[in-house]
Tab-separated table of C-alpha atoms and ligand atoms in Angstrom:
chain	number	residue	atom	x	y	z
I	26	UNK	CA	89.867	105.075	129.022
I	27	UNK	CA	91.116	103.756	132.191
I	28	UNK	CA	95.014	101.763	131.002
I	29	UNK	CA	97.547	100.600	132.845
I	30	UNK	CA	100.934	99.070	131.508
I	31	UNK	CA	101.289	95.719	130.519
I	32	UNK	CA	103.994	92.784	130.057
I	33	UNK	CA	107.123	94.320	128.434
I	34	UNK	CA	107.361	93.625	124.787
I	35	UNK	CA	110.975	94.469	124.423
I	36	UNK	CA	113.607	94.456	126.985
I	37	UNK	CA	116.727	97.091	127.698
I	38	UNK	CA	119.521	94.716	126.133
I	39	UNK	CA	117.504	93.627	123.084
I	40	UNK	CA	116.957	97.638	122.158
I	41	UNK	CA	120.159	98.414	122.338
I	42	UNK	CA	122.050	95.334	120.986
I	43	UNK	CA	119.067	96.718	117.835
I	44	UNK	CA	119.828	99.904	117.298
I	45	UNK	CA	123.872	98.985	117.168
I	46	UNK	CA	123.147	97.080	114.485
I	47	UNK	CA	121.030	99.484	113.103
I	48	UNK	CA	123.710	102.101	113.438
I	49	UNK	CA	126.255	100.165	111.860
I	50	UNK	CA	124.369	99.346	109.049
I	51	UNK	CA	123.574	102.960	108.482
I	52	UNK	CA	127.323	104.031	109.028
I	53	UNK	CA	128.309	101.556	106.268
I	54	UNK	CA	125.612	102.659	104.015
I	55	UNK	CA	126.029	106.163	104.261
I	56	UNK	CA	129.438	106.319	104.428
I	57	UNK	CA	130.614	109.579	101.882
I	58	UNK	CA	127.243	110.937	101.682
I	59	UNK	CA	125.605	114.270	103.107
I	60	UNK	CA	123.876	112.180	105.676
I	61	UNK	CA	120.806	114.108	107.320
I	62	UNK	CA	119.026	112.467	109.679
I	63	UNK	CA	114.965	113.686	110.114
I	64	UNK	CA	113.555	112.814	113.768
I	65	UNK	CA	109.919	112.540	113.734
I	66	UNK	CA	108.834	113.982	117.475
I	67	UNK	CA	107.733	112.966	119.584
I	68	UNK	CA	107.751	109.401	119.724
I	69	UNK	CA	110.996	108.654	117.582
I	70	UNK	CA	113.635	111.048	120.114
I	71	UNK	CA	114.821	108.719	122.318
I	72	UNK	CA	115.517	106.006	119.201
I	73	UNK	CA	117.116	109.131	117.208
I	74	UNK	CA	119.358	109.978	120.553
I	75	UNK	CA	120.947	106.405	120.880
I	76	UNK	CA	120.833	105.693	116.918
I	77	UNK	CA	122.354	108.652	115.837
I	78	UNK	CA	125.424	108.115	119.161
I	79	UNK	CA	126.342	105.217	117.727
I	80	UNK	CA	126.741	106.186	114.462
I	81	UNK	CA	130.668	106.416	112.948
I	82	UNK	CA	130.344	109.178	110.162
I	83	UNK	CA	129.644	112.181	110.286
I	84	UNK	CA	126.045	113.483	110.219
I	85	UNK	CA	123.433	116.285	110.236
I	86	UNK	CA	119.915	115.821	112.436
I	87	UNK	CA	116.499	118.141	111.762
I	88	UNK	CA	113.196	117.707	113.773
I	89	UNK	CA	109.677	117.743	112.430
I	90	UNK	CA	106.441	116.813	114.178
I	91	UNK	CA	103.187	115.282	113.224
I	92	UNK	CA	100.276	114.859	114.767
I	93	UNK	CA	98.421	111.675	113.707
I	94	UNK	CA	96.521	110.769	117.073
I	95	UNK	CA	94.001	113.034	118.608
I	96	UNK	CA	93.896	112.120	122.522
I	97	UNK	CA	95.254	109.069	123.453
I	98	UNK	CA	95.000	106.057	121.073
I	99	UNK	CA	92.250	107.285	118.222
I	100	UNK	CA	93.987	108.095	114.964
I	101	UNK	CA	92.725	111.292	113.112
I	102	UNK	CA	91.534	110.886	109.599
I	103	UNK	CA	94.192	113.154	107.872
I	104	UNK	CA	98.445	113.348	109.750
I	105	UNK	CA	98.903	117.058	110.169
I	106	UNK	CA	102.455	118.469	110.382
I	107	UNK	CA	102.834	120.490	113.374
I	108	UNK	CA	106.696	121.437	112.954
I	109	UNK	CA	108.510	121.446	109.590
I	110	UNK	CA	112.276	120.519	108.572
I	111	UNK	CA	114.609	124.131	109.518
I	112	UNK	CA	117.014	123.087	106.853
I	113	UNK	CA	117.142	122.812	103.146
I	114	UNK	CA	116.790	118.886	102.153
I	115	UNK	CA	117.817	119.382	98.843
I	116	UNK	CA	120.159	116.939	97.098
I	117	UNK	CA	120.786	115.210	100.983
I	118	UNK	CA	120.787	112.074	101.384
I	119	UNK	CA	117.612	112.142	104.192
I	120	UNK	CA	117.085	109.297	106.801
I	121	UNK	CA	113.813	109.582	108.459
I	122	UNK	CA	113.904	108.129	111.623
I	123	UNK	CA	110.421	107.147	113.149
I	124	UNK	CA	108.928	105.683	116.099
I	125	UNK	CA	106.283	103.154	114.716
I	126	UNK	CA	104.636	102.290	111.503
I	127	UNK	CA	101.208	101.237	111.888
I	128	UNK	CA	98.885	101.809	109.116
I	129	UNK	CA	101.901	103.855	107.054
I	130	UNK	CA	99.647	106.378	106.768
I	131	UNK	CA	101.751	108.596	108.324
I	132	UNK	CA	105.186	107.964	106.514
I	133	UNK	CA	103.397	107.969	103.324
I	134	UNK	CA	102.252	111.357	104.030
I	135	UNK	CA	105.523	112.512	105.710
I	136	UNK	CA	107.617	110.901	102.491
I	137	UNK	CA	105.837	112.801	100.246
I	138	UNK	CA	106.299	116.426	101.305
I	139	UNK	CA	110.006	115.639	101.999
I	140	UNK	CA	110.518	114.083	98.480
I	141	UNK	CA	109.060	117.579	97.263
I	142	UNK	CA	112.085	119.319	98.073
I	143	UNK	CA	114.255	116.961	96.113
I	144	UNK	CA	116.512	115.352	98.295
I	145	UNK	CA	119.245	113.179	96.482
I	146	UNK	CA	117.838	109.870	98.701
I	147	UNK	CA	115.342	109.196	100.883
I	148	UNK	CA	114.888	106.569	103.467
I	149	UNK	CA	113.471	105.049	106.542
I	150	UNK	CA	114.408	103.934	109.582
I	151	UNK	CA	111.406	102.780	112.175
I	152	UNK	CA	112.129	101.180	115.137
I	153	UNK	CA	108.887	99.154	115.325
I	154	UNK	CA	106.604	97.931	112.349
I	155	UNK	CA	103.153	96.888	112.807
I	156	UNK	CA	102.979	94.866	109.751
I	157	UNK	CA	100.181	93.414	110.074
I	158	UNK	CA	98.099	96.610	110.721
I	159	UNK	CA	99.402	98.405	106.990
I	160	UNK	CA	96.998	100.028	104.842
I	161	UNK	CA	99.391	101.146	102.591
I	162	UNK	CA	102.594	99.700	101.566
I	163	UNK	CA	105.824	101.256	102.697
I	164	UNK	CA	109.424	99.884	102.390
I	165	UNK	CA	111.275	100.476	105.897
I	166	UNK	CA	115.047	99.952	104.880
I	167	UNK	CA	116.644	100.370	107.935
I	168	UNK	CA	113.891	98.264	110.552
I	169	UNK	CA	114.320	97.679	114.164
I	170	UNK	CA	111.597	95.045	115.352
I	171	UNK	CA	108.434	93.689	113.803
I	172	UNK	CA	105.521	93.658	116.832
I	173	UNK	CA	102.419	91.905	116.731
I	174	UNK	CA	99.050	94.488	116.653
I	175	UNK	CA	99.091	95.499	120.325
I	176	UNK	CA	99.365	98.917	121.825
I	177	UNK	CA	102.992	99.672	123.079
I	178	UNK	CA	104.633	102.497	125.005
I	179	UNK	CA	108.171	103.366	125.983
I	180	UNK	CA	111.578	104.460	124.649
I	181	UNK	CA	109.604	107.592	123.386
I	182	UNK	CA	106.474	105.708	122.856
I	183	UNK	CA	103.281	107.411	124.677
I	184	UNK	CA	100.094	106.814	125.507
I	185	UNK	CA	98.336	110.151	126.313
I	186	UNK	CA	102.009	111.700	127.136
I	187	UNK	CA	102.599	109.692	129.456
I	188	UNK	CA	105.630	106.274	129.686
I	189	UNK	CA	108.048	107.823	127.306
I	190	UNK	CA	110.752	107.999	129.475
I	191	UNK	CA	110.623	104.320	130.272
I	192	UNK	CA	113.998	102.763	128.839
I	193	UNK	CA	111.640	99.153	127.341
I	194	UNK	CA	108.566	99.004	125.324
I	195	UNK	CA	105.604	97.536	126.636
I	196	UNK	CA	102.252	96.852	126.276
I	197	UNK	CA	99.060	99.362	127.286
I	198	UNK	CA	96.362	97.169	128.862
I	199	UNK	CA	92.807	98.735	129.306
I	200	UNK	CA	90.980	97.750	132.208
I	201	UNK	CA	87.281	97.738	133.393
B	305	5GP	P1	100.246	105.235	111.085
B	305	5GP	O1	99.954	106.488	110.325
B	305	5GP	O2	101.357	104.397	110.480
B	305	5GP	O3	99.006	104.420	111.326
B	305	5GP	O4	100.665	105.665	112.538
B	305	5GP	C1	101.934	106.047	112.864
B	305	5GP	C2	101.918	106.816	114.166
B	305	5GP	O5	100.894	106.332	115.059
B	305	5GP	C3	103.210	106.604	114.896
B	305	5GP	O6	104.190	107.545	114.523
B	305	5GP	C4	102.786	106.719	116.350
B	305	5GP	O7	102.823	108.064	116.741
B	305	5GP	C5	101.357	106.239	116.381
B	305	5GP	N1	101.211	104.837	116.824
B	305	5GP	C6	100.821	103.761	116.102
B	305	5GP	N2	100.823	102.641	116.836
B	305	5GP	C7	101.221	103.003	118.069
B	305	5GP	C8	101.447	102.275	119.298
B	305	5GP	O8	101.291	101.059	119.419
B	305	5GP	N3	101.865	103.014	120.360
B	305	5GP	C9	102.080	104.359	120.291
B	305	5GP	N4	102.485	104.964	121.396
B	305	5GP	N5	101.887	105.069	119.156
B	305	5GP	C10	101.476	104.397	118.063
């Protein structure tokens, strides 16, 4: 589908001024616990790299990977895990940190084979929520921005690979 990027959504100072306060409502929540952070690639690394800097206690970070889009913007039917947590998550206190919920489809799915291997708490963090766009209900306790039902790319955000390194989010227009 010929694209090309759009207005920006959310500026530099407005992400990080976000995740700051994200971070230091995290630190004071989890302060004394076996904090392990979970970063859902690809989309949530960049978030996870400045969330997890800013953070004042002490903390453990795991990857896993899911694949929930085939192509560029067409969701497949069923999220697939394509890399799974290299550490134990038992009795941790897990923070999953995520891009974007959309239809929580994805978290839902995610949530429940991570609460199978009993972790003492689990959480999220998501950086953007499509609210409006939720098919099934998900509580985001740690939530960066609510956004409107538009495609959006940047600050690990892609669209077909591509505009995750740019440091704002913006929108994906198609054209013709
Ligand atoms: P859900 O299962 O909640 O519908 O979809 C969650 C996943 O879809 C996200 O982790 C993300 O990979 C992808 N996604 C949903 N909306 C957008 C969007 O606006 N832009 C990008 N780049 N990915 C999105």
């Amino acid at each position: 589908m010929p694209h090309r990027l759009g207005s920006v959504l959310i500026p530099v100072p407005k992400i990080r001024d976000r995740v700051e306060e994200l971070a230091a409502a995290v630190s004071r929540d989890y302060a004394g616990k076996d904090l392990l952070l979970i970063c859902v690639l690809k989309g949530a690394a960049i978030f996870w790299a400045d969330l997890s800097r800013a953070l004042t206690i002490p903390c453990q970070s795991d990857f896993v990977a899911m694949e929930s889009y085939s192509g560029a913007t067409l969701p497949l039917a069923e999220p697939r895990f394509t890399k799974a947590a290299g550490v134990s998550l038992e009795g941790r206190d897990v923070l999953l940190i995520e891009d974007i919920v959309d239809t929580g489809h994805t978290v839902t799915h995610l949530k429940k084979s991570l609460q199978a291997q009993a972790p003492r708490s689990l959480a999220l963090c998501g950086l953007l929520d499509k609210a409006e766009r939720r098919q099934v209900e998900v509580p985001i306790e740690y939530c960066g921005f609510v956004i409107p039902n538009v495609f959006v790319v940047g600050y690990g955000l892609d669209y077909a690979q591509q505009y995750r390194h740019l440091p704002y989010i913006a929108r994906v227009e198609e054209v013709g």
